[in-house]
């Protein structure tokens, strides 16, 4: 038996989501690409941790979309362990409780971080792929996608970390940071899997502002992100 994501949302089995695709100014068209593996992780890490401006842009977007960021419970999915540690440091410096939880984190420290997220003493955990599956923290109300994710399966796994319903959570806010990608990168895979649409239908959805969504859900690409995604799909 299979239940599509949008059907589960229609039946109110999952929390509605507000997804924002935000242009982040990154240009990854010259990053090494390996067939079957995608972007070179080391090169991406150097780009995303090279200076503070990108992290500052992420922080600004969080404050704009989340309102009171100190009340959020967020997971941030990063390129690498070094990137997760970098983002945690920048959020801490900005006055938010944040930590990196990766495969190198001891089990006791990992459990304590998840408990902090549950009880609201921690605002955001940054990780790589550690929490794609198997984490049950219904209070998560924000997902920060801080890496180019082509795999539709990984994209939906990360989105799903915040879709559990719980008292006091009205909506999951998703911030997905979109830059220029190599021609080999395919944006259509994630959106087609999410929406159950053909590539042609997806083009029309983007141009029309995604009119076919369950009640309470919102999917928005800012003008620059919309142009990038449309050009990539075409």
XYZ file of N, CA and C in Angstrom:
702
model
N 0.847 -1.184 0.000
C 0.000 0.000 0.000
C 0.883 1.235 0.000
N 0.578 2.186 -0.866
C 1.353 3.418 -0.943
C 0.421 4.608 -0.783
N 0.827 5.552 0.045
C 0.077 6.788 0.227
C 0.970 7.942 -0.194
N 0.593 8.655 -1.245
C 1.397 9.773 -1.720
C 1.413 10.883 -0.684
N 2.511 11.640 -0.703
C 2.686 12.710 0.274
C 1.528 13.697 0.236
N 1.148 14.132 -0.964
C 0.071 15.125 -1.057
C -1.260 14.556 -0.590
N -1.475 13.245 -0.801
C -2.703 12.617 -0.306
C -2.713 12.602 1.223
N -1.548 12.311 1.825
C -1.448 12.319 3.285
C -1.700 13.716 3.840
N -1.238 14.732 3.111
C -1.501 16.111 3.523
C -2.983 16.445 3.396
N -3.609 15.993 2.315
C -5.039 16.235 2.121
C -5.855 15.601 3.248
N -5.410 14.445 3.721
C -6.121 13.733 4.781
C -5.711 14.212 6.175
N -4.867 15.251 6.215
C -4.417 15.860 7.473
C -3.674 14.867 8.365
N -2.970 13.934 7.723
C -2.117 13.009 8.463
C -0.746 13.620 8.730
N -0.403 14.646 7.968
C 0.882 15.328 8.107
C 0.641 16.826 8.267
N 1.655 17.486 8.806
C 1.571 18.936 8.975
C 1.708 19.626 7.618
N 0.901 20.647 7.332
C 1.102 21.404 6.094
C 2.455 22.110 6.109
N 2.966 22.399 4.920
C 4.276 23.038 4.836
C 4.195 24.333 4.037
N 5.068 25.260 4.408
C 5.315 26.474 3.629
C 6.758 26.398 3.163
N 6.933 26.187 1.871
C 8.263 25.994 1.283
C 8.671 27.264 0.550
N 9.873 27.754 0.859
C 10.403 28.936 0.190
C 11.726 28.580 -0.490
N 11.761 28.711 -1.810
C 13.007 28.564 -2.554
C 13.645 29.935 -2.676
N 14.820 30.098 -2.042
C 15.442 31.418 -1.895
C 16.760 31.456 -2.666
N 16.871 32.402 -3.579
C 18.133 32.542 -4.310
C 19.234 32.974 -3.352
N 20.349 32.234 -3.364
C 21.404 32.496 -2.374
C 22.674 33.104 -2.964
N 22.657 33.405 -4.274
C 23.808 34.054 -4.886
C 24.959 33.132 -5.233
N 24.828 31.839 -4.937
C 25.912 30.903 -5.217
C 25.918 30.503 -6.694
N 27.120 30.289 -7.233
C 27.274 29.802 -8.600
C 28.147 28.548 -8.543
N 27.517 27.407 -8.749
C 28.210 26.122 -8.630
C 28.518 25.501 -9.994
N 28.424 26.309 -11.050
C 28.580 25.751 -12.395
C 29.982 25.263 -12.702
N 30.979 25.717 -11.926
C 32.350 25.272 -12.164
C 32.846 24.258 -11.133
N 31.959 23.821 -10.259
C 32.338 22.808 -9.268
C 32.418 21.450 -9.956
N 33.424 20.663 -9.609
C 33.612 19.341 -10.207
C 32.378 18.471 -9.994
N 31.958 17.804 -11.065
C 30.793 16.917 -11.015
C 31.242 15.518 -11.433
N 30.893 14.534 -10.640
C 31.240 13.147 -10.961
C 29.958 12.363 -11.196
N 29.915 11.703 -12.326
C 28.718 10.958 -12.703
C 28.387 9.911 -11.636
N 27.129 9.906 -11.212
C 26.695 8.958 -10.202
C 26.922 9.431 -8.775
N 27.719 10.491 -8.608
C 28.028 10.996 -7.268
C 27.655 12.460 -7.086
N 27.564 13.189 -8.193
C 27.205 14.596 -8.104
C 28.401 15.481 -7.807
N 28.153 16.581 -7.107
C 29.188 17.568 -6.833
C 30.277 17.003 -5.917
N 31.486 17.521 -6.105
C 32.597 17.189 -5.220
C 32.368 17.844 -3.858
N 32.306 17.023 -2.821
C 31.955 17.516 -1.485
C 32.988 18.494 -0.936
N 34.263 18.208 -1.147
C 35.319 19.089 -0.625
C 35.239 20.474 -1.260
N 34.980 20.514 -2.558
C 34.866 21.811 -3.233
C 33.652 22.588 -2.717
N 32.529 21.892 -2.550
C 31.343 22.563 -2.018
C 31.606 23.106 -0.614
N 32.277 22.330 0.199
C 32.567 22.769 1.572
C 33.389 24.042 1.568
N 34.402 24.084 0.715
C 35.247 25.291 0.656
C 34.434 26.499 0.225
N 33.515 26.307 -0.708
C 32.690 27.426 -1.184
C 31.761 27.927 -0.080
N 31.085 27.004 0.613
C 30.078 27.402 1.599
C 30.678 27.898 2.908
N 31.946 27.611 3.152
C 32.574 28.066 4.404
C 33.663 29.112 4.152
N 33.735 29.625 2.927
C 34.823 30.535 2.571
C 34.722 31.882 3.280
N 33.506 32.349 3.537
C 33.330 33.653 4.188
C 31.990 33.666 4.902
N 31.724 34.744 5.605
C 30.536 34.817 6.455
C 29.288 35.299 5.716
N 29.432 35.806 4.500
C 28.296 36.448 3.843
C 27.153 35.480 3.571
N 27.489 34.258 3.144
C 26.432 33.286 2.843
C 25.695 32.901 4.121
N 26.436 32.646 5.197
C 25.811 32.311 6.479
C 24.945 33.462 6.972
N 25.392 34.701 6.766
C 24.611 35.867 7.179
C 23.311 35.947 6.386
N 23.370 35.601 5.098
C 22.163 35.599 4.273
C 21.173 34.541 4.768
N 21.676 33.365 5.154
C 20.811 32.314 5.693
C 20.143 32.799 6.975
N 20.921 33.404 7.852
C 20.375 33.928 9.112
C 19.299 34.977 8.858
N 19.551 35.871 7.925
C 18.569 36.902 7.601
C 17.268 36.274 7.100
N 17.397 35.265 6.253
C 16.210 34.588 5.724
C 15.436 33.887 6.829
N 16.156 33.285 7.771
C 15.504 32.620 8.901
C 14.685 33.622 9.702
N 15.275 34.762 9.995
C 14.555 35.779 10.771
C 13.347 36.315 10.003
N 13.494 36.461 8.688
C 12.387 36.991 7.885
C 11.221 36.007 7.802
N 11.527 34.738 7.636
C 10.472 33.747 7.405
C 9.922 33.127 8.688
N 10.740 33.079 9.735
C 10.319 32.396 10.962
C 9.734 33.343 12.003
N 9.920 34.637 11.843
C 9.456 35.567 12.859
C 10.386 35.540 14.058
N 9.977 34.899 15.133
C 10.825 34.772 16.319
C 11.675 33.509 16.190
N 12.903 33.670 15.694
C 13.779 32.523 15.444
C 14.141 31.782 16.722
N 14.062 32.457 17.855
C 14.429 31.803 19.108
C 13.369 30.806 19.572
N 12.247 30.778 18.883
C 11.204 29.818 19.227
C 11.148 28.649 18.248
N 11.994 28.675 17.225
C 11.945 27.609 16.229
C 12.680 26.367 16.733
N 12.321 25.236 16.137
C 13.025 23.970 16.345
C 13.368 23.449 14.960
N 14.608 23.616 14.549
C 14.976 23.412 13.155
C 16.071 22.368 12.982
N 16.032 21.718 11.821
C 17.133 20.886 11.352
C 17.720 21.562 10.123
N 19.046 21.669 10.075
C 19.730 22.230 8.921
C 20.591 21.173 8.273
N 20.344 20.878 7.010
C 21.077 19.832 6.293
C 22.209 20.456 5.483
N 23.434 20.039 5.787
C 24.635 20.671 5.245
C 25.385 19.751 4.282
N 26.418 20.308 3.667
C 27.221 19.587 2.687
C 28.122 18.553 3.354
N 28.701 18.923 4.483
C 29.725 18.101 5.127
C 29.750 18.400 6.621
N 30.549 17.619 7.354
C 30.710 17.855 8.784
C 31.290 19.247 9.035
N 32.304 19.614 8.253
C 32.918 20.934 8.421
C 31.908 22.043 8.178
N 31.046 21.857 7.197
C 30.015 22.859 6.898
C 29.009 22.941 8.045
N 28.602 21.796 8.595
C 27.658 21.780 9.720
C 28.251 22.501 10.931
N 29.532 22.255 11.214
C 30.189 22.908 12.341
C 30.301 24.410 12.114
N 30.590 24.812 10.888
C 30.686 26.224 10.521
C 29.347 26.929 10.737
N 28.248 26.313 10.280
C 26.934 26.936 10.411
C 26.510 27.028 11.874
N 26.809 25.991 12.651
C 26.466 26.033 14.077
C 27.192 27.181 14.771
N 28.451 27.366 14.420
C 29.229 28.454 15.017
C 28.634 29.807 14.661
N 28.240 30.006 13.406
C 27.688 31.291 12.976
C 26.334 31.574 13.639
N 25.505 30.549 13.795
C 24.212 30.748 14.452
C 24.404 31.041 15.929
N 25.350 30.370 16.572
C 25.655 30.644 17.978
C 26.127 32.085 18.149
N 26.986 32.539 17.254
C 27.490 33.909 17.318
C 26.362 34.918 17.126
N 25.297 34.504 16.442
C 24.156 35.390 16.208
C 23.136 35.319 17.349
N 23.443 34.551 18.391
C 22.568 34.509 19.554
C 21.534 33.410 19.558
N 21.660 32.429 18.641
C 20.746 31.295 18.603
C 21.460 30.051 19.128
N 20.732 29.212 19.839
C 21.300 27.971 20.358
C 21.384 26.969 19.217
N 22.596 26.576 18.866
C 22.792 25.689 17.725
C 23.982 24.777 17.979
N 23.953 23.606 17.353
C 25.090 22.695 17.447
C 25.110 21.811 16.213
N 26.270 21.256 15.929
C 26.416 20.302 14.825
C 26.322 18.894 15.397
N 25.482 18.078 14.799
C 25.326 16.680 15.205
C 25.596 15.820 13.973
N 26.707 15.094 13.999
C 27.149 14.342 12.836
C 27.536 12.922 13.258
N 28.068 12.173 12.304
C 28.508 10.805 12.596
C 29.662 10.790 13.589
N 30.328 11.926 13.782
C 31.427 12.005 14.738
C 30.961 12.358 16.152
N 29.686 12.696 16.309
C 29.159 13.113 17.609
C 28.890 11.892 18.484
N 29.408 11.845 19.708
C 29.115 10.726 20.617
C 27.611 10.579 20.838
N 27.178 9.338 21.070
C 25.746 9.043 21.180
C 25.077 9.859 22.284
N 25.737 9.990 23.434
C 25.138 10.733 24.548
C 24.936 12.197 24.179
N 25.927 12.777 23.487
C 25.828 14.175 23.076
C 24.745 14.348 22.016
N 24.631 13.377 21.132
C 23.589 13.412 20.100
C 22.204 13.366 20.736
N 22.024 12.461 21.706
C 20.727 12.340 22.379
C 20.372 13.622 23.134
N 21.393 14.230 23.760
C 21.158 15.471 24.500
C 20.750 16.596 23.559
N 21.358 16.648 22.377
C 21.019 17.685 21.400
C 19.578 17.512 20.911
N 19.179 16.262 20.641
C 17.807 16.007 20.204
C 16.804 16.347 21.301
N 17.167 16.059 22.551
C 16.282 16.412 23.650
C 16.159 17.928 23.778
N 17.261 18.635 23.556
C 17.220 20.099 23.571
C 16.293 20.647 22.502
N 16.286 19.978 21.341
C 15.373 20.392 20.274
C 13.920 20.125 20.678
N 13.682 18.993 21.330
C 12.323 18.653 21.760
C 11.790 19.646 22.789
N 12.645 20.003 23.768
C 12.139 20.849 24.857
C 12.318 22.341 24.608
N 12.893 22.696 23.444
C 12.974 24.101 23.062
C 14.188 24.847 23.566
N 15.112 24.158 24.228
C 16.334 24.827 24.682
C 17.374 24.912 23.573
N 17.151 24.208 22.459
C 18.026 24.253 21.290
C 17.194 24.708 20.104
N 17.706 25.685 19.344
C 16.939 26.189 18.202
C 17.192 25.418 16.904
N 18.423 24.967 16.696
C 18.713 24.300 15.420
C 19.867 23.314 15.571
N 19.684 22.162 14.943
C 20.756 21.167 14.821
C 21.189 21.128 13.364
N 22.482 21.254 13.136
C 23.029 21.137 11.786
C 23.637 19.757 11.624
N 23.329 19.121 10.511
C 23.804 17.772 10.283
C 24.097 17.586 8.795
N 24.542 16.399 8.442
C 24.810 16.099 7.026
C 23.665 15.201 6.550
N 23.819 13.885 6.636
C 22.730 12.983 6.265
C 22.266 12.147 7.447
N 22.723 12.489 8.638
C 22.478 11.664 9.815
C 21.004 11.528 10.141
N 20.228 12.606 9.931
C 18.832 12.618 10.343
C 17.866 12.505 9.171
N 18.346 12.030 8.014
C 17.424 11.864 6.888
C 16.291 10.908 7.247
N 16.598 9.884 8.062
C 15.602 8.891 8.450
C 15.733 8.601 9.939
N 14.652 8.086 10.524
C 14.724 7.495 11.849
C 14.693 8.458 13.018
N 14.505 9.743 12.789
C 14.450 10.702 13.892
C 12.993 11.096 14.131
N 12.548 10.931 15.368
C 11.157 11.211 15.697
C 11.099 12.393 16.664
N 11.081 13.612 16.091
C 10.949 14.829 16.888
C 9.816 15.641 16.253
N 8.563 15.318 16.601
C 7.423 16.002 15.968
C 7.454 17.515 16.120
N 8.148 18.025 17.138
C 8.166 19.476 17.369
C 8.963 20.235 16.315
N 9.747 19.547 15.478
C 10.516 20.233 14.431
C 9.554 21.033 13.550
N 9.783 22.346 13.487
C 8.880 23.199 12.696
C 9.608 23.977 11.608
N 10.890 23.660 11.383
C 11.647 24.313 10.311
C 12.707 23.359 9.787
N 12.868 23.334 8.484
C 13.926 22.568 7.833
C 14.701 23.531 6.942
N 16.007 23.575 7.137
C 16.884 24.434 6.345
C 17.683 23.549 5.402
N 17.469 23.702 4.110
C 18.179 22.914 3.114
C 19.346 23.754 2.612
N 20.522 23.449 3.143
C 21.704 24.281 2.949
C 22.698 23.643 1.991
N 22.209 22.768 1.129
C 23.067 22.061 0.187
C 22.269 21.771 -1.081
N 22.922 21.636 -2.215
C 22.186 21.260 -3.431
C 21.827 19.776 -3.368
N 20.550 19.473 -3.269
C 20.090 18.089 -3.155
C 19.319 17.722 -4.409
N 19.891 16.843 -5.224
C 19.242 16.429 -6.462
C 18.322 15.236 -6.229
N 18.720 14.313 -5.357
C 17.965 13.084 -5.126
C 16.574 13.399 -4.581
N 15.546 12.936 -5.274
C 14.178 13.148 -4.806
C 13.938 12.408 -3.499
N 14.554 11.231 -3.348
C 14.377 10.451 -2.117
C 14.944 11.187 -0.924
N 16.178 11.707 -1.049
C 16.804 12.440 0.051
C 16.024 13.717 0.347
N 15.596 14.410 -0.696
C 14.819 15.645 -0.523
C 13.564 15.381 0.303
N 12.816 14.324 -0.026
C 11.583 14.030 0.691
C 11.865 13.513 2.101
N 12.964 12.783 2.273
C 13.340 12.345 3.615
C 13.621 13.543 4.516
N 14.358 14.512 3.984
C 14.688 15.695 4.774
C 13.436 16.522 5.055
N 12.603 16.705 4.054
C 11.334 17.400 4.252
C 10.493 16.687 5.304
N 10.490 15.362 5.244
C 9.653 14.574 6.136
C 10.023 14.658 7.595
N 11.258 15.096 7.897
C 11.654 15.218 9.302
C 10.775 16.217 10.045
N 10.157 17.139 9.313
C 9.359 18.159 9.973
C 7.862 18.045 9.741
N 7.417 16.975 9.089
C 6.007 16.875 8.722
C 5.136 16.190 9.771
N 5.738 15.677 10.838
C 4.933 15.055 11.886
C 4.052 16.109 12.549
N 2.798 15.763 12.773
C 1.879 16.673 13.436
C 2.086 16.616 14.949
N 1.901 17.738 15.609
C 1.962 17.790 17.065
C 1.236 19.041 17.543
N 0.796 19.019 18.770
C 0.084 20.163 19.327
C 0.974 21.405 19.319
N 0.414 22.520 18.889
C 1.152 23.775 18.880
C 1.916 24.057 17.607
N 1.984 23.081 16.699
C 2.672 23.319 15.419
C 1.632 23.451 14.316
N 1.528 24.644 13.755
C 0.539 24.887 12.712
C 1.069 24.523 11.330
N 2.384 24.718 11.122
C 2.941 24.549 9.788
C 4.438 24.280 9.889
N 4.970 23.537 8.937
C 6.408 23.358 8.793
C 6.923 24.397 7.806
N 7.942 25.149 8.198
C 8.562 26.120 7.296
C 9.836 25.512 6.715
N 9.939 25.514 5.403
C 11.100 24.948 4.707
C 11.803 26.060 3.942
N 13.070 26.261 4.241
C 13.890 27.234 3.507
C 14.907 26.463 2.688
N 14.783 26.546 1.381
C 15.671 25.834 0.460
C 16.454 26.881 -0.315
N 17.783 26.844 -0.193
C 18.625 27.887 -0.769
C 19.113 27.454 -2.145
N 18.759 28.269 -3.146
C 18.900 27.896 -4.549
C 19.932 28.784 -5.232
N 20.919 28.155 -5.837
C 21.913 28.886 -6.614
C 21.986 28.341 -8.030
N 22.872 28.910 -8.832
C 23.088 28.406 -10.188
C 23.785 27.051 -10.110
N 23.273 26.076 -10.849
C 23.802 24.715 -10.812
C 24.394 24.337 -12.167
N 25.179 23.289 -12.146
C 25.657 22.716 -13.402
C 24.470 22.173 -14.195
N 24.665 22.035 -15.521
C 23.587 21.535 -16.378
C 23.198 20.106 -16.002
N 24.146 19.350 -15.412
C 23.851 17.963 -15.041
C 22.891 17.871 -13.861
N 22.825 18.910 -13.052
C 21.957 18.909 -11.873
C 20.507 19.045 -12.325
N 19.609 18.250 -11.699
C 18.197 18.259 -12.120
C 17.288 18.671 -10.971
N 16.758 19.892 -11.080
C 15.778 20.358 -10.101
C 14.454 19.609 -10.233
N 14.121 19.183 -11.461
C 12.789 18.618 -11.687
C 12.540 17.360 -10.877
N 13.588 16.599 -10.542
C 13.394 15.324 -9.865
C 12.678 15.497 -8.536
N 13.117 16.492 -7.755
C 12.522 16.689 -6.429
C 11.079 17.175 -6.513
N 10.826 18.160 -7.382
C 9.490 18.753 -7.445
C 8.479 17.808 -8.092
N 8.927 17.040 -9.077
C 8.018 16.082 -9.694
C 7.624 15.000 -8.703
N 8.585 14.570 -7.898
C 8.296 13.544 -6.890
C 7.373 14.108 -5.797
N 7.611 15.326 -5.407
C 6.801 15.962 -4.368
C 5.369 16.176 -4.831
N 5.208 16.659 -6.064
C 3.901 17.095 -6.551
C 3.191 16.050 -7.404
N 3.924 15.014 -7.840
C 3.315 14.018 -8.707
C 2.958 14.577 -10.073
N 3.830 15.416 -10.622
C 3.543 16.105 -11.882
C 4.567 15.702 -12.944
N 4.180 15.819 -14.209
C 5.121 15.615 -15.304
C 6.023 16.838 -15.415
N 7.064 16.729 -16.230
C 7.978 17.868 -16.372
C 7.270 19.066 -16.994
N 6.428 18.827 -17.989
C 5.691 19.921 -18.618
C 4.712 20.550 -17.632
N 4.025 19.719 -16.875
C 3.098 20.249 -15.877
C 3.853 21.058 -14.822
N 5.057 20.598 -14.476
C 5.861 21.309 -13.484
C 6.247 22.693 -13.981
N 6.601 22.805 -15.269
C 6.915 24.118 -15.831
C 5.732 25.074 -15.653
N 4.543 24.585 -15.961
C 3.348 25.422 -15.815
C 3.103 25.764 -14.354
N 3.329 24.796 -13.458
C 3.139 25.055 -12.023
C 4.030 26.200 -11.551
N 5.293 26.173 -11.956
C 6.231 27.212 -11.530
C 5.787 28.571 -12.065
N 5.419 28.605 -13.333
C 5.014 29.866 -13.954
C 3.736 30.414 -13.333
N 2.864 29.525 -12.826
C 1.574 29.947 -12.270
C 1.596 30.043 -10.745
N 2.757 29.754 -10.114
C 2.851 29.868 -8.670
C 2.321 28.670 -7.910
N 2.445 27.481 -8.493
C 2.054 26.223 -7.842
C 0.615 26.270 -7.327
N -0.360 26.251 -8.234
C -1.768 26.383 -7.821
C -2.389 25.107 -7.249
N -1.742 23.940 -7.469
C -2.375 22.681 -7.079
C -1.700 22.084 -5.853
N -1.998 22.641 -4.696
C -1.431 22.177 -3.435
C -2.549 21.914 -2.436
N -2.317 20.998 -1.494
C -3.332 20.764 -0.456
C -3.578 22.028 0.362
N -4.744 22.091 0.984
C -5.108 23.234 1.814
C -4.065 23.449 2.904
N -3.667 24.703 3.084
C -2.696 25.039 4.122
C -1.263 25.006 3.667
N -0.997 24.425 2.491
C 0.378 24.339 1.984
C 0.680 25.507 1.045
N 1.940 25.873 0.997
C 2.378 26.997 0.171
C 3.762 26.662 -0.367
N 3.951 26.850 -1.658
C 5.249 26.597 -2.280
C 5.600 27.803 -3.132
N 6.699 28.454 -2.804
C 7.050 29.724 -3.445
C 8.538 29.749 -3.784
N 8.842 30.070 -5.025
C 10.216 30.344 -5.442
C 10.344 31.845 -5.663
N 11.385 32.464 -5.098
C 11.538 33.896 -5.346
C 11.866 34.102 -6.827
N 11.756 35.323 -7.354
C 11.884 35.531 -8.802
C 13.164 34.974 -9.410
N 14.303 35.155 -8.742
C 15.563 34.662 -9.298
C 15.621 33.141 -9.222
N 15.218 32.575 -8.093
C 15.200 31.118 -7.959
C 14.269 30.497 -8.992
N 13.135 31.131 -9.243
C 12.183 30.627 -10.228
C 12.814 30.569 -11.619
N 13.536 31.613 -11.995
C 14.202 31.631 -13.313
C 15.261 30.553 -13.414
N 16.027 30.351 -12.329
C 17.072 29.320 -12.313
C 16.475 27.934 -12.479
N 15.401 27.661 -11.725
C 14.779 26.344 -11.766
C 14.140 26.097 -13.129
N 13.423 27.089 -13.666
C 12.784 26.932 -14.970
C 13.807 26.679 -16.071
N 14.882 27.446 -16.073
C 15.926 27.261 -17.085
C 16.546 25.873 -16.975
N 16.755 25.414 -15.761
C 17.323 24.093 -15.545
C 16.390 22.996 -16.064
N 15.099 23.133 -15.786
C 14.128 22.128 -16.228
C 14.034 22.094 -17.743
N 14.052 23.277 -18.350
C 13.915 23.338 -19.817
C 15.180 22.863 -20.529
